[in-house]
Amino acid sequence: MTNVNVVASYLNNIEPLNGANFPDWKGKVMMCLVWNDLDLALRKDKLAVAAGQTSAALKKWTRSDRMAFMVMSQTISAGNKGAIPTKDAQGADLSAKAFLAKIEENFKSSSKTYASTLIMKLVASQYDGKTGIRQHILNMCDMANKLKEMQMEISEGFLVHFIMTSLSSQYAAFKTNYNTNKTVWSISELIGYCVGEEERLKTEKMKDVVNMVGNLSISGTPKISMSQVVASKAKGSIRRQGTRTMGSRTTTTTTTTTTTTTTTTTSSSAIRLRMARCCALSVTSPSIFRKHILDSRNG
């Protein structure tokens, strides 16, 4: 038995048919009918039975026909509902299947306009590097599937090639490898390869940022090598040993100088390490990086 509340919840999620959304409207209406086992009248014609007789199968078909007709009728906007006939030439009520055919006839031109919009959008699609390459490919596949529903099917091989041309210049080497490879990729293989290439590019970018920060000078302080640090420590030790007999004042001064040099070196290294971590975080997790900056400002 169909749950009326479930059907009502589906109807609330269907945008009323307004002329420009016929493909989406039809898809959602069909999903509502299928999930609630009300699509029998759209799949099969009315059963032929003798006059005055009935059967369980005929009752089920009749109920499906009536419910499907009501679902479609209630999801058409008021401005378009009057333009769609509900009776045939003899004055008999149309079946749900015939009613859906009349709706398609009325909105055929709108479907062509929608198809033209989809084609232009598909042609102009370019990967911007922000949404993620997987989502970019899925968006283009969704547009191709919508065109297929309007009898404008695009072959998988052509779609794969079309998606490759929409990638940015960062993927130049990847596209060259594809063009020189005789193997034909499927959409699922394309997604896997592209996601792998995207991760590789992110890793390379992070390495470049870390290397760049490591070579920078912090506040005019030149980069100090490990050998220089060791030599500085050894020199400071010799100075302390040679000035012990010269009084506490000289010893204190030498020790203070050595401590200041070591502190400056440690501080510079800490700042470089912190900048490297921040730059790496900005590449791998931009949202976390922005939150870190805001917290630092508020603190």
Tab-separated table of C-alpha atoms in Angstrom:
chain	number	residue	atom	x	y	z
A	1	MET	CA	0.000	0.000	0.000
A	2	THR	CA	1.402	3.399	-0.977
A	3	ASN	CA	2.171	5.729	1.913
A	4	VAL	CA	0.416	9.044	1.211
A	5	ASN	CA	2.861	10.968	3.421
A	6	VAL	CA	5.830	9.615	1.467
A	7	VAL	CA	4.257	10.656	-1.843
A	8	ALA	CA	3.504	14.116	-0.413
A	9	SER	CA	7.135	14.535	0.679
A	10	TYR	CA	8.281	13.701	-2.860
A	11	LEU	CA	5.874	16.257	-4.316
A	12	ASN	CA	7.269	18.976	-2.055
A	13	ASN	CA	10.736	18.389	-3.539
A	14	ILE	CA	9.586	18.672	-7.175
A	15	GLU	CA	9.908	22.118	-8.705
A	16	PRO	CA	6.682	22.937	-10.608
A	17	LEU	CA	6.944	22.552	-14.380
A	18	ASN	CA	7.447	26.034	-15.820
A	19	GLY	CA	8.622	25.343	-19.370
A	20	ALA	CA	12.377	25.657	-18.876
A	21	ASN	CA	12.847	22.736	-16.487
A	22	PHE	CA	11.038	19.928	-18.294
A	23	PRO	CA	13.919	17.375	-18.233
A	24	ASP	CA	14.505	17.859	-14.494
A	25	TRP	CA	10.777	17.837	-13.798
A	26	LYS	CA	10.226	14.603	-15.722
A	27	GLY	CA	13.138	12.893	-13.989
A	28	LYS	CA	11.882	13.774	-10.500
A	29	VAL	CA	8.279	12.812	-11.320
A	30	MET	CA	9.387	9.435	-12.671
A	31	MET	CA	11.521	8.841	-9.569
A	32	CYS	CA	8.538	9.633	-7.349
A	33	LEU	CA	6.322	7.189	-9.240
A	34	VAL	CA	8.925	4.399	-9.386
A	35	TRP	CA	9.871	4.566	-5.707
A	36	ASN	CA	6.218	4.432	-4.722
A	37	ASP	CA	5.344	1.641	-7.195
A	38	LEU	CA	2.997	3.883	-9.177
A	39	ASP	CA	4.624	3.695	-12.609
A	40	LEU	CA	2.740	0.619	-13.876
A	41	ALA	CA	0.359	2.695	-16.015
A	42	LEU	CA	3.324	4.391	-17.719
A	43	ARG	CA	5.032	1.093	-18.518
A	44	LYS	CA	2.054	-1.013	-19.655
A	45	ASP	CA	-1.180	-0.380	-21.491
A	46	LYS	CA	-4.553	-0.980	-19.890
A	47	LEU	CA	-5.485	-4.619	-19.574
A	48	ALA	CA	-8.278	-5.864	-21.813
A	49	VAL	CA	-11.020	-7.611	-19.828
A	50	ALA	CA	-14.546	-8.612	-20.594
A	51	ALA	CA	-17.303	-6.087	-19.886
A	52	GLY	CA	-18.549	-6.209	-16.333
A	53	GLN	CA	-15.540	-8.160	-15.129
A	54	THR	CA	-12.536	-7.018	-13.125
A	55	SER	CA	-9.327	-8.416	-11.754
A	56	ALA	CA	-6.642	-7.574	-9.205
A	57	ALA	CA	-4.209	-6.675	-11.985
A	58	LEU	CA	-6.717	-4.256	-13.552
A	59	LYS	CA	-7.371	-2.614	-10.185
A	60	LYS	CA	-3.656	-2.118	-9.667
A	61	TRP	CA	-3.257	-0.592	-13.139
A	62	THR	CA	-6.246	1.712	-12.656
A	63	ARG	CA	-4.919	2.964	-9.318
A	64	SER	CA	-1.475	3.510	-10.811
A	65	ASP	CA	-2.962	5.446	-13.732
A	66	ARG	CA	-5.020	7.686	-11.459
A	67	MET	CA	-2.153	8.395	-9.000
A	68	ALA	CA	0.378	9.069	-11.766
A	69	PHE	CA	-2.027	11.488	-13.437
A	70	MET	CA	-2.550	13.344	-10.150
A	71	VAL	CA	1.183	13.559	-9.392
A	72	MET	CA	1.915	15.080	-12.800
A	73	SER	CA	-1.063	17.430	-12.668
A	74	GLN	CA	-0.196	18.739	-9.204
A	75	THR	CA	3.407	19.524	-10.168
A	76	ILE	CA	2.600	21.761	-13.145
A	77	SER	CA	2.663	25.502	-12.540
A	78	ALA	CA	-0.698	27.286	-12.672
A	79	GLY	CA	0.311	29.304	-15.727
A	80	ASN	CA	1.020	26.182	-17.784
A	81	LYS	CA	-1.623	23.807	-16.475
A	82	GLY	CA	-4.441	25.261	-18.614
A	83	ALA	CA	-2.450	24.840	-21.845
A	84	ILE	CA	-2.244	21.056	-21.483
A	85	PRO	CA	-5.403	19.098	-22.432
A	86	THR	CA	-6.673	16.457	-20.042
A	87	LYS	CA	-9.275	14.901	-22.391
A	88	ASP	CA	-9.090	13.337	-25.823
A	89	ALA	CA	-11.102	14.281	-28.952
A	90	GLN	CA	-14.073	12.175	-27.782
A	91	GLY	CA	-14.146	13.891	-24.394
A	92	ALA	CA	-12.761	10.922	-22.444
A	93	ASP	CA	-10.143	11.448	-19.772
A	94	LEU	CA	-6.587	10.924	-20.904
A	95	SER	CA	-4.543	8.171	-19.333
A	96	ALA	CA	-1.408	9.106	-17.408
A	97	LYS	CA	0.748	7.907	-20.311
A	98	ALA	CA	-1.197	9.984	-22.851
A	99	PHE	CA	-1.142	12.989	-20.519
A	100	LEU	CA	2.666	12.778	-20.243
A	101	ALA	CA	2.881	12.622	-24.067
A	102	LYS	CA	0.817	15.831	-24.322
A	103	ILE	CA	3.166	17.538	-21.850
A	104	GLU	CA	6.187	16.511	-23.933
A	105	GLU	CA	4.548	17.913	-27.079
A	106	ASN	CA	3.934	21.273	-25.412
A	107	PHE	CA	7.460	21.598	-24.064
A	108	LYS	CA	9.388	20.127	-27.018
A	109	SER	CA	10.657	23.553	-28.098
A	110	SER	CA	11.701	24.333	-24.533
A	111	SER	CA	13.691	21.103	-24.468
A	112	LYS	CA	15.566	22.146	-27.603
A	113	THR	CA	16.418	25.490	-26.029
A	114	TYR	CA	17.592	23.717	-22.882
A	115	ALA	CA	19.694	21.352	-24.993
A	116	SER	CA	21.335	24.301	-26.763
A	117	THR	CA	22.157	25.826	-23.382
A	118	LEU	CA	23.684	22.553	-22.189
A	119	ILE	CA	25.789	22.203	-25.338
A	120	MET	CA	27.157	25.741	-25.016
A	121	LYS	CA	27.909	25.166	-21.347
A	122	LEU	CA	29.645	21.885	-22.111
A	123	VAL	CA	31.779	23.469	-24.842
A	124	ALA	CA	32.777	26.400	-22.604
A	125	SER	CA	33.638	24.240	-19.572
A	126	GLN	CA	37.198	24.768	-18.346
A	127	TYR	CA	38.791	23.371	-15.196
A	128	ASP	CA	39.543	26.249	-12.804
A	129	GLY	CA	41.503	24.227	-10.235
A	130	LYS	CA	39.148	25.189	-7.386
A	131	THR	CA	36.290	22.690	-7.382
A	132	GLY	CA	38.497	19.596	-7.664
A	133	ILE	CA	39.104	17.688	-10.873
A	134	ARG	CA	36.781	14.817	-9.907
A	135	GLN	CA	33.832	17.210	-9.502
A	136	HIS	CA	34.719	18.934	-12.784
A	137	ILE	CA	34.575	15.623	-14.676
A	138	LEU	CA	31.330	14.583	-12.973
A	139	ASN	CA	29.714	17.920	-13.886
A	140	MET	CA	30.585	17.431	-17.556
A	141	CYS	CA	29.304	13.834	-17.443
A	142	ASP	CA	26.033	15.067	-15.930
A	143	MET	CA	25.531	17.510	-18.811
A	144	ALA	CA	26.267	14.726	-21.307
A	145	ASN	CA	23.707	12.444	-19.634
A	146	LYS	CA	21.052	15.169	-19.802
A	147	LEU	CA	21.710	15.544	-23.517
A	148	LYS	CA	21.406	11.764	-23.894
A	149	GLU	CA	17.921	11.904	-22.362
A	150	MET	CA	16.957	14.328	-25.157
A	151	GLN	CA	18.210	11.931	-27.878
A	152	MET	CA	21.498	13.845	-28.240
A	153	GLU	CA	23.886	11.149	-27.079
A	154	ILE	CA	27.625	11.815	-26.848
A	155	SER	CA	29.894	8.786	-27.104
A	156	GLU	CA	32.131	7.996	-24.140
A	157	GLY	CA	35.319	8.246	-26.211
A	158	PHE	CA	34.378	11.707	-27.467
A	159	LEU	CA	33.439	12.840	-23.958
A	160	VAL	CA	36.786	11.633	-22.555
A	161	HIS	CA	38.664	13.558	-25.252
A	162	PHE	CA	36.481	16.620	-24.652
A	163	ILE	CA	37.178	16.546	-20.915
A	164	MET	CA	40.927	16.317	-21.563
A	165	THR	CA	40.802	19.478	-23.674
A	166	SER	CA	39.058	21.318	-20.814
A	167	LEU	CA	41.995	20.827	-18.426
A	168	SER	CA	44.278	23.755	-17.613
A	169	SER	CA	47.879	24.241	-18.791
A	170	GLN	CA	49.165	22.634	-15.579
A	171	TYR	CA	48.105	19.295	-17.062
A	172	ALA	CA	50.022	19.797	-20.332
A	173	ALA	CA	52.366	16.840	-19.727
A	174	PHE	CA	49.417	14.676	-18.672
A	175	LYS	CA	47.489	15.547	-21.846
A	176	THR	CA	50.545	14.831	-23.986
A	177	ASN	CA	50.818	11.400	-22.403
A	178	TYR	CA	47.133	10.758	-23.161
A	179	ASN	CA	47.453	11.867	-26.794
A	180	THR	CA	50.457	9.604	-27.384
A	181	ASN	CA	48.803	6.627	-25.680
A	182	LYS	CA	46.838	4.339	-27.996
A	183	THR	CA	44.729	2.959	-25.144
A	184	VAL	CA	41.172	4.313	-24.991
A	185	TRP	CA	40.201	5.351	-21.459
A	186	SER	CA	36.766	4.980	-19.937
A	187	ILE	CA	35.246	7.702	-17.774
A	188	SER	CA	36.077	5.823	-14.560
A	189	GLU	CA	39.693	5.351	-15.679
A	190	LEU	CA	39.922	9.017	-16.629
A	191	ILE	CA	38.726	10.079	-13.176
A	192	GLY	CA	41.285	7.824	-11.476
A	193	TYR	CA	44.202	9.059	-13.597
A	194	CYS	CA	43.208	12.724	-13.285
A	195	VAL	CA	42.825	12.544	-9.497
A	196	GLY	CA	46.270	10.930	-9.261
A	197	GLU	CA	47.792	13.677	-11.419
A	198	GLU	CA	46.079	16.348	-9.316
A	199	GLU	CA	47.581	14.909	-6.122
A	200	ARG	CA	51.016	14.771	-7.752
A	201	LEU	CA	50.802	18.435	-8.777
A	202	LYS	CA	49.779	19.430	-5.250
A	203	THR	CA	52.754	17.563	-3.806
A	204	GLU	CA	55.163	19.217	-6.241
A	205	LYS	CA	53.725	22.634	-5.453
A	206	MET	CA	54.099	22.068	-1.721
A	207	LYS	CA	57.730	20.996	-2.172
A	208	ASP	CA	58.471	24.126	-4.214
A	209	VAL	CA	56.949	26.348	-1.522
A	210	VAL	CA	58.923	24.668	1.266
A	211	ASN	CA	62.182	24.933	-0.687
A	212	MET	CA	61.526	28.582	-1.469
A	213	VAL	CA	60.886	29.436	2.167
A	214	GLY	CA	63.960	27.510	3.268
A	215	ASN	CA	66.158	29.660	1.004
A	216	LEU	CA	64.754	32.976	2.172
A	217	SER	CA	66.493	35.295	4.621
A	218	ILE	CA	64.443	36.311	7.628
A	219	SER	CA	64.577	40.055	8.405
A	220	GLY	CA	67.890	40.442	6.609
A	221	THR	CA	69.551	37.595	8.537
A	222	PRO	CA	71.470	35.336	6.107
A	223	LYS	CA	70.965	31.591	6.164
A	224	ILE	CA	73.494	29.927	8.521
A	225	SER	CA	74.785	26.467	7.732
A	226	MET	CA	75.287	23.713	10.306
A	227	SER	CA	79.099	23.946	10.001
A	228	GLN	CA	78.935	27.651	10.853
A	229	VAL	CA	76.853	26.918	13.944
A	230	VAL	CA	79.355	24.273	15.132
A	231	ALA	CA	82.303	26.597	14.516
A	232	SER	CA	80.562	29.395	16.397
A	233	LYS	CA	79.940	27.157	19.390
A	234	ALA	CA	83.570	25.921	19.398
A	235	LYS	CA	84.890	29.482	19.187
A	236	GLY	CA	82.683	30.554	22.072
A	237	SER	CA	83.966	27.637	24.169
A	238	ILE	CA	87.607	28.642	23.516
A	239	ARG	CA	86.869	32.207	24.481
A	240	ARG	CA	85.325	31.125	27.788
A	241	GLN	CA	88.367	28.972	28.643
A	242	GLY	CA	90.835	31.730	27.781
A	243	THR	CA	89.129	34.442	29.803
A	244	ARG	CA	88.431	32.647	33.060
A	245	THR	CA	91.632	34.101	34.601
A	246	MET	CA	90.874	37.612	33.406
A	247	GLY	CA	87.992	38.263	35.761
A	248	SER	CA	84.305	37.723	35.942
A	249	ARG	CA	83.419	40.799	33.899
A	250	THR	CA	85.274	39.614	30.748
A	251	THR	CA	83.891	36.074	31.080
A	252	THR	CA	80.346	37.371	31.446
A	253	THR	CA	80.683	39.537	28.339
A	254	THR	CA	81.978	36.652	26.172
A	255	THR	CA	79.289	34.291	27.406
A	256	THR	CA	76.607	36.887	26.729
A	257	THR	CA	77.865	37.389	23.162
A	258	THR	CA	77.879	33.639	22.469
A	259	THR	CA	74.401	33.237	23.951
A	260	THR	CA	73.074	36.121	21.832
A	261	THR	CA	74.461	34.577	18.623
A	262	THR	CA	72.968	31.170	19.440
A	263	THR	CA	69.584	32.723	20.324
A	264	THR	CA	69.507	34.699	17.065
A	265	THR	CA	70.301	31.572	15.025
A	266	THR	CA	67.654	29.527	16.838
A	267	SER	CA	65.063	32.280	16.446
A	268	SER	CA	65.761	32.598	12.689
A	269	SER	CA	65.472	28.831	12.215
A	270	ALA	CA	62.210	28.745	14.149
A	271	ILE	CA	60.744	31.537	12.043
A	272	ARG	CA	61.756	29.818	8.809
A	273	LEU	CA	60.246	26.544	10.013
A	274	ARG	CA	57.012	28.286	10.997
A	275	MET	CA	56.745	30.040	7.611
A	276	ALA	CA	57.368	26.751	5.817
A	277	ARG	CA	54.594	25.066	7.779
A	278	CYS	CA	52.186	27.952	7.086
A	279	CYS	CA	52.945	27.907	3.359
A	280	ALA	CA	52.519	24.134	3.196
A	281	LEU	CA	49.232	24.436	5.087
A	282	SER	CA	48.015	27.113	2.655
A	283	VAL	CA	48.563	24.655	-0.230
A	284	THR	CA	47.141	21.498	1.328
A	285	SER	CA	44.340	22.897	3.535
A	286	PRO	CA	43.360	26.487	2.602
A	287	SER	CA	40.351	26.529	4.954
A	288	ILE	CA	42.445	25.507	7.972
A	289	PHE	CA	45.095	28.077	6.968
A	290	ARG	CA	42.509	30.901	6.872
A	291	LYS	CA	41.188	29.875	10.306
A	292	HIS	CA	44.763	29.853	11.640
A	293	ILE	CA	45.333	33.401	10.353
A	294	LEU	CA	42.067	34.673	11.856
A	295	ASP	CA	42.867	33.085	15.218
A	296	SER	CA	46.319	34.697	15.181
A	297	ARG	CA	44.794	38.127	14.487
A	298	ASN	CA	42.173	37.752	17.200
A	299	GLY	CA	44.800	36.521	19.664
